[in-house]
Short mmCIF file of C-alpha atoms and ligand atoms in Angstrom, two decimals:
data_model
loop_
_atom_site.label_atom_id
_atom_site.label_comp_id
_atom_site.label_asym_id
_atom_site.label_seq_id
_atom_site.Cartn_x
_atom_site.Cartn_y
_atom_site.Cartn_z
CA MET A 1 0.00 0.00 0.00
CA ALA A 2 1.45 3.42 -0.96
CA ARG A 3 1.60 6.08 1.75
CA LYS A 4 1.74 9.81 1.39
CA TYR A 5 2.29 12.70 3.78
CA ILE A 6 0.09 15.75 3.81
CA VAL A 7 1.92 18.60 5.49
CA GLU A 8 0.41 21.89 6.63
CA GLY A 9 3.46 24.16 6.69
CA GLY A 10 4.53 27.33 8.46
CA THR A 11 5.66 25.77 11.77
CA ASN A 12 8.60 26.92 13.93
CA LEU A 13 9.88 23.61 15.22
CA GLN A 14 10.25 23.54 19.01
CA GLY A 15 11.11 20.78 21.45
CA GLU A 16 13.42 17.80 21.73
CA ILE A 17 14.13 14.66 19.73
CA THR A 18 16.54 11.76 20.18
CA ILE A 19 18.88 10.54 17.46
CA ARG A 20 19.18 6.80 16.83
CA GLY A 21 21.92 4.61 15.37
CA ALA A 22 23.34 5.40 11.94
CA LYS A 23 21.69 3.73 8.94
CA ASN A 24 24.99 3.71 7.10
CA ALA A 25 26.74 1.87 9.92
CA VAL A 26 24.11 -0.60 11.12
CA THR A 27 23.40 -2.21 7.75
CA LYS A 28 27.11 -2.93 7.18
CA GLU A 29 27.50 -4.19 10.73
CA MET A 30 24.65 -6.64 10.17
CA VAL A 31 26.71 -8.05 7.32
CA ALA A 32 29.92 -8.07 9.37
CA ALA A 33 28.17 -10.29 11.93
CA LEU A 34 28.21 -13.07 9.29
CA LEU A 35 32.00 -13.26 9.54
CA ALA A 36 31.67 -15.12 12.87
CA PRO A 37 29.75 -18.27 13.72
CA GLY A 38 27.33 -17.59 16.60
CA VAL A 39 25.06 -14.76 17.66
CA SER A 40 26.24 -11.15 17.45
CA ARG A 41 24.21 -8.36 19.01
CA LEU A 42 23.81 -4.78 17.81
CA ARG A 43 22.30 -2.04 19.98
CA ASN A 44 20.98 1.46 19.24
CA VAL A 45 19.48 0.05 16.04
CA PRO A 46 17.16 2.50 14.25
CA ASP A 47 13.68 1.37 13.24
CA ILE A 48 14.03 2.03 9.49
CA GLY A 49 13.23 0.35 6.18
CA ASP A 50 16.88 -0.32 5.32
CA VAL A 51 17.37 -2.44 8.46
CA ASP A 52 14.31 -4.41 7.43
CA ILE A 53 15.56 -4.90 3.86
CA THR A 54 18.98 -6.02 5.14
CA ARG A 55 17.31 -8.40 7.62
CA ARG A 56 15.40 -9.98 4.74
CA VAL A 57 18.58 -10.36 2.66
CA LEU A 58 20.31 -12.07 5.60
CA GLU A 59 17.32 -14.34 6.23
CA SER A 60 17.20 -15.29 2.55
CA LEU A 61 20.73 -16.68 3.05
CA GLY A 62 19.66 -18.78 6.01
CA CYS A 63 20.69 -16.47 8.88
CA GLY A 64 18.61 -16.14 11.99
CA VAL A 65 17.83 -12.48 12.72
CA ARG A 66 15.87 -11.21 15.72
CA HIS A 67 14.96 -7.55 15.64
CA ASP A 68 13.42 -5.94 18.71
CA ALA A 69 12.47 -2.57 17.24
CA ALA A 70 11.25 -1.13 20.55
CA ALA A 71 14.46 -2.02 22.38
CA GLY A 72 16.61 -1.11 19.36
CA THR A 73 18.45 -4.44 19.35
CA LEU A 74 19.31 -6.94 16.64
CA GLU A 75 20.62 -10.47 17.15
CA ILE A 76 22.22 -12.04 14.12
CA ASP A 77 23.10 -15.70 14.02
CA GLY A 78 25.79 -16.16 11.36
CA SER A 79 26.19 -19.89 12.04
CA THR A 80 23.06 -20.84 10.08
CA LEU A 81 24.22 -19.21 6.83
CA SER A 82 23.28 -21.81 4.22
CA THR A 83 23.85 -20.43 0.71
CA PRO A 84 26.37 -18.14 -1.03
CA GLU A 85 23.77 -16.87 -3.52
CA VAL A 86 21.98 -13.58 -2.84
CA PRO A 87 18.54 -13.87 -4.50
CA ALA A 88 17.98 -11.62 -7.53
CA GLU A 89 14.95 -9.98 -5.92
CA TYR A 90 17.33 -8.02 -3.63
CA SER A 91 19.19 -6.42 -6.53
CA GLY A 92 18.77 -2.65 -6.47
CA LEU A 93 16.83 -2.47 -3.16
CA ASN A 94 19.83 -1.09 -1.31
CA ARG A 95 23.65 -1.24 -1.50
CA ILE A 96 24.01 -4.19 0.86
CA PRO A 97 24.21 -7.31 -1.41
CA ILE A 98 27.65 -6.36 -2.81
CA LEU A 99 28.97 -5.99 0.76
CA MET A 100 28.17 -9.63 1.45
CA VAL A 101 30.92 -10.94 -0.81
CA GLY A 102 33.61 -11.13 1.90
CA PRO A 103 31.59 -13.16 4.44
CA LEU A 104 30.18 -15.45 1.73
CA LEU A 105 33.59 -16.10 0.17
CA HIS A 106 35.10 -16.97 3.54
CA ARG A 107 32.25 -19.30 4.38
CA PHE A 108 31.64 -21.00 1.00
CA GLY A 109 34.59 -20.17 -1.26
CA ARG A 110 32.15 -18.48 -3.62
CA ALA A 111 29.56 -15.71 -3.69
CA VAL A 112 26.87 -14.76 -6.19
CA VAL A 113 25.50 -11.23 -6.08
CA PRO A 114 22.81 -9.89 -8.40
CA MET A 115 23.66 -6.83 -10.46
CA MET A 116 22.96 -3.49 -8.86
CA GLY A 117 21.32 -0.70 -10.80
CA GLY A 118 22.25 2.97 -10.85
CA CYS A 119 19.95 5.32 -8.98
CA GLY A 120 18.60 8.83 -8.92
CA ILE A 121 21.85 10.35 -7.63
CA GLY A 122 24.35 8.87 -10.10
CA GLU A 123 25.53 5.66 -11.74
CA ARG A 124 27.07 4.25 -8.55
CA PRO A 125 29.37 1.69 -10.21
CA ILE A 126 31.09 -1.09 -8.23
CA ASP A 127 34.36 -1.28 -10.17
CA PHE A 128 36.49 -0.47 -7.08
CA HIS A 129 34.89 -3.38 -5.23
CA LEU A 130 35.50 -5.79 -8.12
CA GLN A 131 39.13 -4.69 -8.65
CA GLY A 132 39.74 -4.93 -4.89
CA PHE A 133 38.50 -8.52 -4.75
CA GLU A 134 40.63 -9.42 -7.76
CA SER A 135 43.66 -7.94 -5.98
CA LEU A 136 42.83 -10.11 -2.95
CA GLY A 137 42.98 -13.14 -5.25
CA ALA A 138 39.30 -13.74 -6.06
CA LYS A 139 38.13 -14.71 -9.53
CA VAL A 140 35.30 -12.41 -10.62
CA GLU A 141 32.91 -13.14 -13.49
CA TYR A 142 29.68 -11.59 -14.65
CA HIS A 143 26.96 -13.72 -16.21
CA ASP A 144 23.21 -14.35 -15.95
CA GLY A 145 22.59 -10.94 -14.37
CA ALA A 146 24.91 -11.55 -11.40
CA TYR A 147 28.53 -11.21 -10.29
CA HIS A 148 30.16 -14.54 -9.43
CA PHE A 149 33.15 -14.46 -7.07
CA SER A 150 35.31 -17.44 -6.12
CA ALA A 151 38.44 -17.96 -4.01
CA GLU A 152 39.87 -20.75 -1.84
CA ARG A 153 41.09 -18.14 0.63
CA LEU A 154 41.69 -14.45 0.03
CA THR A 155 45.28 -13.25 0.34
CA GLY A 156 46.28 -9.91 1.84
CA THR A 157 47.72 -7.29 -0.50
CA ARG A 158 48.11 -3.54 -1.01
CA ILE A 159 45.11 -1.85 -2.63
CA THR A 160 44.96 1.82 -3.61
CA LEU A 161 41.42 3.01 -4.25
CA PRO A 162 40.97 5.49 -7.14
CA PHE A 163 38.60 7.50 -4.89
CA PRO A 164 37.96 7.09 -1.13
CA SER A 165 34.76 5.08 -1.59
CA VAL A 166 32.82 4.31 1.57
CA GLY A 167 31.33 1.04 0.30
CA ALA A 168 34.55 -0.28 -1.28
CA THR A 169 36.54 0.48 1.89
CA GLU A 170 33.99 -1.33 4.05
CA ASN A 171 33.76 -4.28 1.69
CA LEU A 172 37.52 -4.79 1.44
CA MET A 173 37.99 -4.22 5.17
CA MET A 174 35.53 -7.01 6.01
CA ALA A 175 37.05 -9.33 3.42
CA ALA A 176 40.60 -8.62 4.63
CA ALA A 177 39.76 -9.43 8.26
CA LEU A 178 39.85 -13.18 7.51
CA ALA A 179 42.33 -13.13 4.61
CA HIS A 180 45.71 -14.82 4.73
CA GLY A 181 48.32 -12.13 5.47
CA THR A 182 48.10 -8.36 5.72
CA THR A 183 46.01 -6.00 3.58
CA GLU A 184 46.68 -2.32 3.20
CA ILE A 185 43.86 -0.18 1.82
CA ARG A 186 45.20 3.18 0.67
CA ASN A 187 43.26 6.29 -0.32
CA ALA A 188 40.49 4.70 1.74
CA ALA A 189 37.40 6.28 3.22
CA ILE A 190 37.64 7.22 6.91
CA GLU A 191 34.05 8.24 7.66
CA PRO A 192 32.96 7.77 11.32
CA GLU A 193 30.66 4.93 10.20
CA ILE A 194 33.72 3.09 8.84
CA VAL A 195 35.61 3.64 12.08
CA ASP A 196 32.55 2.19 13.85
CA LEU A 197 32.68 -0.87 11.59
CA ALA A 198 36.40 -1.22 12.38
CA LEU A 199 35.56 -1.11 16.10
CA LEU A 200 33.03 -3.91 15.65
CA LEU A 201 35.53 -5.99 13.67
CA GLN A 202 38.16 -5.44 16.34
CA ALA A 203 35.68 -6.54 19.02
CA MET A 204 35.12 -9.67 16.91
CA GLY A 205 38.85 -10.44 17.05
CA ALA A 206 40.21 -8.66 13.96
CA ILE A 207 43.54 -6.84 13.97
CA ILE A 208 42.85 -3.56 12.27
CA SER A 209 44.54 -0.19 12.45
CA GLN A 210 44.01 3.23 10.96
CA GLU A 211 47.19 4.86 9.74
CA THR A 212 47.89 8.36 8.44
CA ASP A 213 46.93 9.45 4.92
CA ARG A 214 43.70 7.48 4.58
CA THR A 215 45.27 4.05 5.07
CA TRP A 216 43.73 1.05 6.82
CA VAL A 217 45.95 -1.92 7.67
CA ILE A 218 44.25 -5.22 8.39
CA GLN A 219 46.25 -8.20 9.55
CA GLY A 220 44.19 -11.27 8.64
CA VAL A 221 43.26 -13.74 11.38
CA ASP A 222 41.99 -17.32 11.08
CA SER A 223 38.63 -16.81 12.72
CA LEU A 224 36.40 -14.21 14.32
CA ARG A 225 33.93 -14.46 17.19
CA PRO A 226 30.53 -12.84 17.78
CA ALA A 227 30.44 -9.44 19.50
CA ASP A 228 28.06 -7.06 21.25
CA HIS A 229 28.25 -3.58 19.73
CA ARG A 230 26.48 -0.23 20.11
CA VAL A 231 25.99 1.45 16.75
CA LEU A 232 27.20 5.08 16.63
CA ASN A 233 24.54 7.78 16.37
CA ASP A 234 23.33 8.97 12.99
CA ARG A 235 25.09 12.23 12.09
CA ILE A 236 22.93 12.64 8.99
CA GLU A 237 19.71 12.44 11.02
CA ALA A 238 21.19 14.91 13.54
CA ALA A 239 22.24 17.44 10.87
CA SER A 240 18.93 17.09 9.03
CA PHE A 241 16.88 17.95 12.13
CA ALA A 242 19.37 20.69 13.06
CA VAL A 243 18.77 22.40 9.72
CA SER A 244 15.01 21.95 10.15
CA ALA A 245 15.17 23.78 13.49
CA VAL A 246 17.30 26.65 12.17
CA ALA A 247 15.48 27.05 8.82
CA THR A 248 12.07 27.31 10.52
CA GLY A 249 13.40 29.80 13.09
CA GLY A 250 12.71 27.19 15.74
CA ASP A 251 14.55 25.85 18.78
CA VAL A 252 15.25 22.12 19.06
CA PHE A 253 17.43 20.09 21.41
CA ILE A 254 18.83 17.07 19.60
CA ARG A 255 19.72 14.47 22.17
CA GLY A 256 22.54 12.27 20.94
CA ALA A 257 23.86 14.79 18.38
CA ASP A 258 27.60 14.21 18.62
CA GLN A 259 29.82 17.29 18.14
CA LEU A 260 32.82 15.17 17.14
CA HIS A 261 31.02 13.72 14.12
CA LEU A 262 29.34 17.03 13.25
CA LEU A 263 32.46 19.22 13.45
CA THR A 264 32.45 20.26 9.79
CA PHE A 265 28.67 20.59 9.59
CA LEU A 266 28.58 22.85 12.65
CA ASN A 267 31.14 25.21 11.13
CA TRP A 268 29.09 25.58 7.95
CA LEU A 269 25.88 26.00 9.91
CA ARG A 270 27.45 28.80 11.93
CA ARG A 271 28.83 30.49 8.80
CA ALA A 272 25.28 30.43 7.42
CA GLY A 273 23.98 32.14 10.58
CA GLY A 274 22.62 29.06 12.39
CA GLU A 275 22.97 29.02 16.18
CA PHE A 276 23.78 26.08 18.43
CA ASP A 277 24.81 25.32 22.01
CA VAL A 278 26.79 22.17 22.69
CA LYS A 279 25.65 20.27 25.81
CA PRO A 280 27.02 17.08 27.38
CA ASP A 281 24.19 14.91 26.01
CA GLY A 282 23.36 16.64 22.75
CA ILE A 283 23.19 19.96 20.92
CA ARG A 284 20.53 22.68 20.96
CA PHE A 285 19.93 24.25 17.52
CA TYR A 286 18.00 27.46 16.92
CA GLY A 287 17.45 30.10 14.25
CA ARG A 288 17.56 33.41 16.06
CA ASP A 289 15.53 35.99 14.05
CA ARG A 290 16.31 33.87 10.98
CA LYS A 291 19.23 36.16 9.99
CA LEU A 292 20.70 33.60 7.63
CA LYS A 293 23.70 34.33 5.43
CA SER A 294 24.74 32.95 2.06
CA ILE A 295 27.77 30.65 1.82
CA ALA A 296 29.94 29.00 -0.86
CA ALA A 297 30.78 25.42 0.05
CA GLU A 298 31.64 22.12 -1.53
CA THR A 299 30.86 18.60 -0.45
CA GLY A 300 33.65 16.09 -0.03
CA VAL A 301 34.71 12.87 1.62
CA HIS A 302 35.29 12.88 5.40
CA PRO A 303 36.32 15.14 7.07
CA GLY A 304 34.72 17.36 4.42
CA LEU A 305 31.12 18.49 4.18
CA MET A 306 29.12 15.27 3.71
CA THR A 307 27.19 14.85 0.48
CA ASP A 308 24.23 13.66 2.60
CA TRP A 309 24.13 17.02 4.43
CA GLN A 310 23.91 18.87 1.13
CA GLN A 311 20.13 18.56 0.60
CA PRO A 312 18.95 19.95 3.96
CA LEU A 313 21.59 22.71 3.71
CA VAL A 314 20.17 23.76 0.36
CA ILE A 315 16.75 24.21 2.01
CA LEU A 316 18.40 26.40 4.67
CA LEU A 317 20.11 28.48 1.99
CA THR A 318 16.80 29.23 0.26
CA GLN A 319 16.12 31.27 3.43
CA ALA A 320 19.54 33.01 3.53
CA THR A 321 20.15 36.50 2.19
CA GLY A 322 22.25 36.58 -0.98
CA MET A 323 23.69 34.07 -3.42
CA SER A 324 24.97 30.73 -2.13
CA VAL A 325 26.94 28.15 -4.05
CA ILE A 326 27.17 24.43 -3.38
CA HIS A 327 29.64 22.35 -5.39
CA GLU A 328 28.83 18.61 -5.14
CA THR A 329 32.02 16.57 -5.61
CA VAL A 330 30.99 13.10 -4.41
CA TYR A 331 28.06 12.24 -6.71
CA GLU A 332 27.70 13.50 -10.25
CA ASN A 333 23.92 13.84 -10.23
CA ARG A 334 22.70 14.92 -6.81
CA PHE A 335 20.72 18.08 -7.61
CA GLY A 336 17.77 16.55 -9.48
CA TYR A 337 15.57 17.30 -6.49
CA VAL A 338 15.86 21.12 -6.74
CA GLU A 339 13.31 21.35 -9.54
CA ALA A 340 10.51 20.65 -7.03
CA LEU A 341 11.93 23.30 -4.68
CA ASN A 342 11.81 25.86 -7.50
CA ARG A 343 8.13 25.01 -7.96
CA MET A 344 7.73 25.92 -4.27
CA GLY A 345 9.23 29.35 -4.92
CA ALA A 346 12.98 28.74 -4.48
CA HIS A 347 15.48 30.23 -6.96
CA ILE A 348 18.04 27.52 -7.59
CA GLN A 349 20.03 27.03 -10.78
CA VAL A 350 22.25 24.05 -11.44
CA PHE A 351 25.41 24.19 -13.57
CA ASP A 352 27.82 21.65 -15.00
CA GLU A 353 30.82 23.82 -14.01
CA CYS A 354 32.84 23.37 -10.81
CA LEU A 355 31.62 26.48 -8.96
CA GLY A 356 32.65 27.71 -5.54
CA GLY A 357 35.68 25.48 -5.00
CA LYS A 358 38.42 23.46 -6.63
CA ASP A 359 37.92 21.63 -9.91
CA CYS A 360 36.62 18.13 -9.20
CA ARG A 361 36.65 14.83 -11.10
CA PHE A 362 33.30 15.74 -12.74
CA ARG A 363 34.78 18.78 -14.54
CA HIS A 364 34.02 18.90 -18.27
CA LEU A 365 31.90 15.74 -18.12
CA GLY A 366 28.61 17.57 -18.47
CA HIS A 367 27.26 16.60 -15.03
CA ARG A 368 25.10 19.27 -13.42
CA HIS A 369 26.85 19.25 -10.06
CA SER A 370 27.04 22.89 -8.86
CA ALA A 371 24.02 24.76 -7.52
CA VAL A 372 23.51 28.49 -7.09
CA ILE A 373 20.80 29.39 -4.61
CA LEU A 374 19.38 32.90 -4.46
CA GLY A 375 17.62 33.86 -1.24
CA PRO A 376 15.69 34.53 0.78
CA THR A 377 12.64 33.09 -0.94
CA PRO A 378 9.42 32.28 0.88
CA LEU A 379 8.30 28.76 -0.02
CA ARG A 380 4.73 27.73 -0.77
CA GLY A 381 3.19 24.26 -0.46
CA ALA A 382 3.34 21.93 -3.47
CA GLU A 383 2.84 18.33 -4.58
CA MET A 384 6.13 16.48 -4.61
CA GLU A 385 7.20 13.00 -5.70
CA ILE A 386 10.24 11.94 -3.67
CA PRO A 387 13.17 10.77 -5.86
CA ASP A 388 15.54 9.43 -3.16
CA LEU A 389 16.10 9.26 0.58
CA ARG A 390 18.02 12.46 1.35
CA ALA A 391 16.05 14.55 -1.16
CA GLY A 392 12.93 13.16 0.52
CA PHE A 393 13.88 14.52 3.93
CA SER A 394 14.65 17.92 2.46
CA TYR A 395 11.23 17.99 0.74
CA LEU A 396 9.71 17.28 4.14
CA VAL A 397 11.64 20.18 5.73
CA ALA A 398 10.65 22.44 2.83
CA ALA A 399 7.01 21.42 3.32
CA VAL A 400 7.18 22.16 7.07
CA LEU A 401 8.74 25.55 6.29
CA ALA A 402 6.40 26.48 3.42
CA LYS A 403 3.13 28.38 3.65
CA GLY A 404 0.16 26.15 2.88
CA LYS A 405 -0.36 22.49 2.16
CA SER A 406 2.14 20.09 0.57
CA THR A 407 1.59 16.51 -0.51
CA LEU A 408 4.58 14.15 -0.55
CA THR A 409 4.41 10.84 -2.38
CA GLY A 410 7.12 8.14 -2.49
CA VAL A 411 7.62 8.49 1.27
CA ARG A 412 9.00 4.93 1.49
CA TYR A 413 12.36 6.48 0.57
CA ILE A 414 12.31 8.65 3.70
CA GLU A 415 11.16 5.74 5.86
CA ARG A 416 14.08 3.63 4.57
CA GLY A 417 16.52 5.88 6.38
CA TYR A 418 14.87 7.99 9.11
CA ASP A 419 13.68 6.48 12.36
CA HIS A 420 10.05 7.44 13.24
CA VAL A 421 10.38 10.60 11.18
CA VAL A 422 6.73 11.61 11.27
CA GLU A 423 6.46 11.14 15.05
CA LYS A 424 9.64 13.17 15.55
CA PHE A 425 8.41 16.07 13.39
CA ARG A 426 4.99 15.98 15.04
CA SER A 427 6.57 16.09 18.50
CA LEU A 428 8.27 19.34 17.38
CA GLY A 429 4.92 20.84 16.38
CA ALA A 430 4.74 20.02 12.66
CA SER A 431 1.38 19.12 11.16
CA ILE A 432 1.80 15.93 9.11
CA GLU A 433 -1.02 13.59 8.18
CA VAL A 434 -0.13 10.11 6.93
CA VAL A 435 -2.54 8.80 4.30
CA GLU A 436 -2.57 5.16 3.16
CA GLU A 437 -3.76 4.63 -0.41
C1 LIG B 501 27.71 5.51 0.97
O1 LIG B 501 27.42 5.13 -0.37
C2 LIG B 501 26.40 5.88 1.59
N1 LIG B 501 25.50 4.74 1.51
C3 LIG B 501 25.80 7.08 0.89
O2 LIG B 501 24.60 7.46 1.53
C4 LIG B 501 26.79 8.24 0.99
O3 LIG B 501 26.28 9.34 0.30
C5 LIG B 501 28.13 7.81 0.38
O4 LIG B 501 28.61 6.61 1.03
C6 LIG B 501 29.20 8.88 0.51
O5 LIG B 501 29.38 9.22 1.86
C7 LIG B 501 25.59 3.78 2.39
O6 LIG B 501 26.43 3.80 3.29
C8 LIG B 501 24.60 2.67 2.29
P1 LIG B 501 30.83 5.60 -2.24
P2 LIG B 501 28.48 4.32 -1.23
O7 LIG B 501 31.26 4.25 -2.65
O8 LIG B 501 29.33 3.52 -0.35
C9 LIG B 501 32.08 6.36 -6.82
C10 LIG B 501 22.28 7.55 1.72
O9 LIG B 501 21.27 8.14 1.26
N2 LIG B 501 32.40 4.93 -6.89
O10 LIG B 501 31.61 6.33 -1.24
O11 LIG B 501 27.77 3.65 -2.33
C11 LIG B 501 30.57 6.60 -6.70
O12 LIG B 501 29.93 6.52 -7.95
C12 LIG B 501 23.40 7.18 0.79
O13 LIG B 501 22.37 7.19 2.90
C13 LIG B 501 32.93 4.41 -8.06
O14 LIG B 501 33.15 5.13 -9.04
O15 LIG B 501 29.30 5.57 -1.81
C14 LIG B 501 30.50 7.95 -6.05
O16 LIG B 501 30.63 8.94 -7.04
C15 LIG B 501 23.31 7.88 -0.53
N3 LIG B 501 33.21 3.06 -8.11
C16 LIG B 501 31.73 7.96 -5.16
O17 LIG B 501 32.60 6.93 -5.64
C17 LIG B 501 32.98 2.23 -7.03
O18 LIG B 501 33.25 1.02 -7.14
C18 LIG B 501 31.45 7.72 -3.68
O19 LIG B 501 30.71 6.51 -3.55
C19 LIG B 501 32.46 2.77 -5.85
C20 LIG B 501 32.17 4.13 -5.80
#
């Protein structure tokens, strides 16, 4: 049954919400649990669609998974894994199937993963993953709509990624944990969610260290054991609600917002005129008199400005005085969503030049990856079809900010990644009706 949200806008958000575990850590950690026989436990698990999809993928491979959504715990029994073949129906649902290659290869000597499609934010190829597995000694073939991997045992090696890919780093890190010998992953991603995965692997018995210059060194061990791990808090959820508070001229305490993981975001928020007070258990965000200022920023890999913070920031900048520029350097096609914002009254133009920063790898390739936002523009309610998860949240913020009624369809995208999003917005005073069709 399709659901839609009907939002009556014009609310200053006020109150308190609590952040849950990070979507982009928990789903990978569910996979990592398969590296050990026995039951691993994850805590601080968000109640989101992506956890559910990943649970179904794991169950389709024979794993026992117990999810207590109210308690925020997951128990994953890797010992019952019974097949190395991820069913085709899970292709394209999320990015998880390709991350299962390491555990499946170690357990069965082979892995079959259905082909993943591109998506609304770019092509999202998996060439770094494939090359990495070949470097570790796996044979990789593509036929019948799936990638087929095989290896007796992976062998440690030195891998230099062409770009610090989050998924490829995680995939190779998990695979290397049980490989023969030592693996060095250079030019790797070092996002907090990856560090959290490394902490889980270490708790499971892996020998893994982070070295300078984006390098992970993993000394393979013969076996791993189950672990009990608390997932780090979601810095995307925290930043998204922070922007919602500031953009609406509201005042919201975000319990669990972690300054360490929001360092870069907080600097940009302050430059744009957003206010915040750091407390021991969270951060209070507020938009005093809504005196917001334009900025020129570019997204980048950690510790840069996250690409997943870009969409809510753009909403904020529609309310700032002057011309702002955002240069997106992680994904080539992540501004498709601004068309709907322009229908709401925003003035946003997207260019294929590298504006507002250094030239990036998308220069001269014709990708529309720089946005110029002219503000402040009052927004008015509109009908919007959500194209992807992060764009979906920013449509919701825009709808809460706008005058009048907005209708959002395709809300399953938002529910894939944000824990109890409607309840959280309602508790801050927003008027959102959920309609089942
Ligand atoms: C993760 O995607 C996140 N997803 C994304 O969040 C996030 O935006 C992204 O990292 C960057 O932080 C999950 O964790 C599930 P990448 P991932 O590999 O791992 C190119 C969300 O909404 N690339 O770091 O797939 C790629 O095309 C999502 O939560 C290759 O060219 O991202 C992109 O331009 C959206 N070849 C860049 O690298 C490869 O083999 C970064 O991608 C792999 C990646």
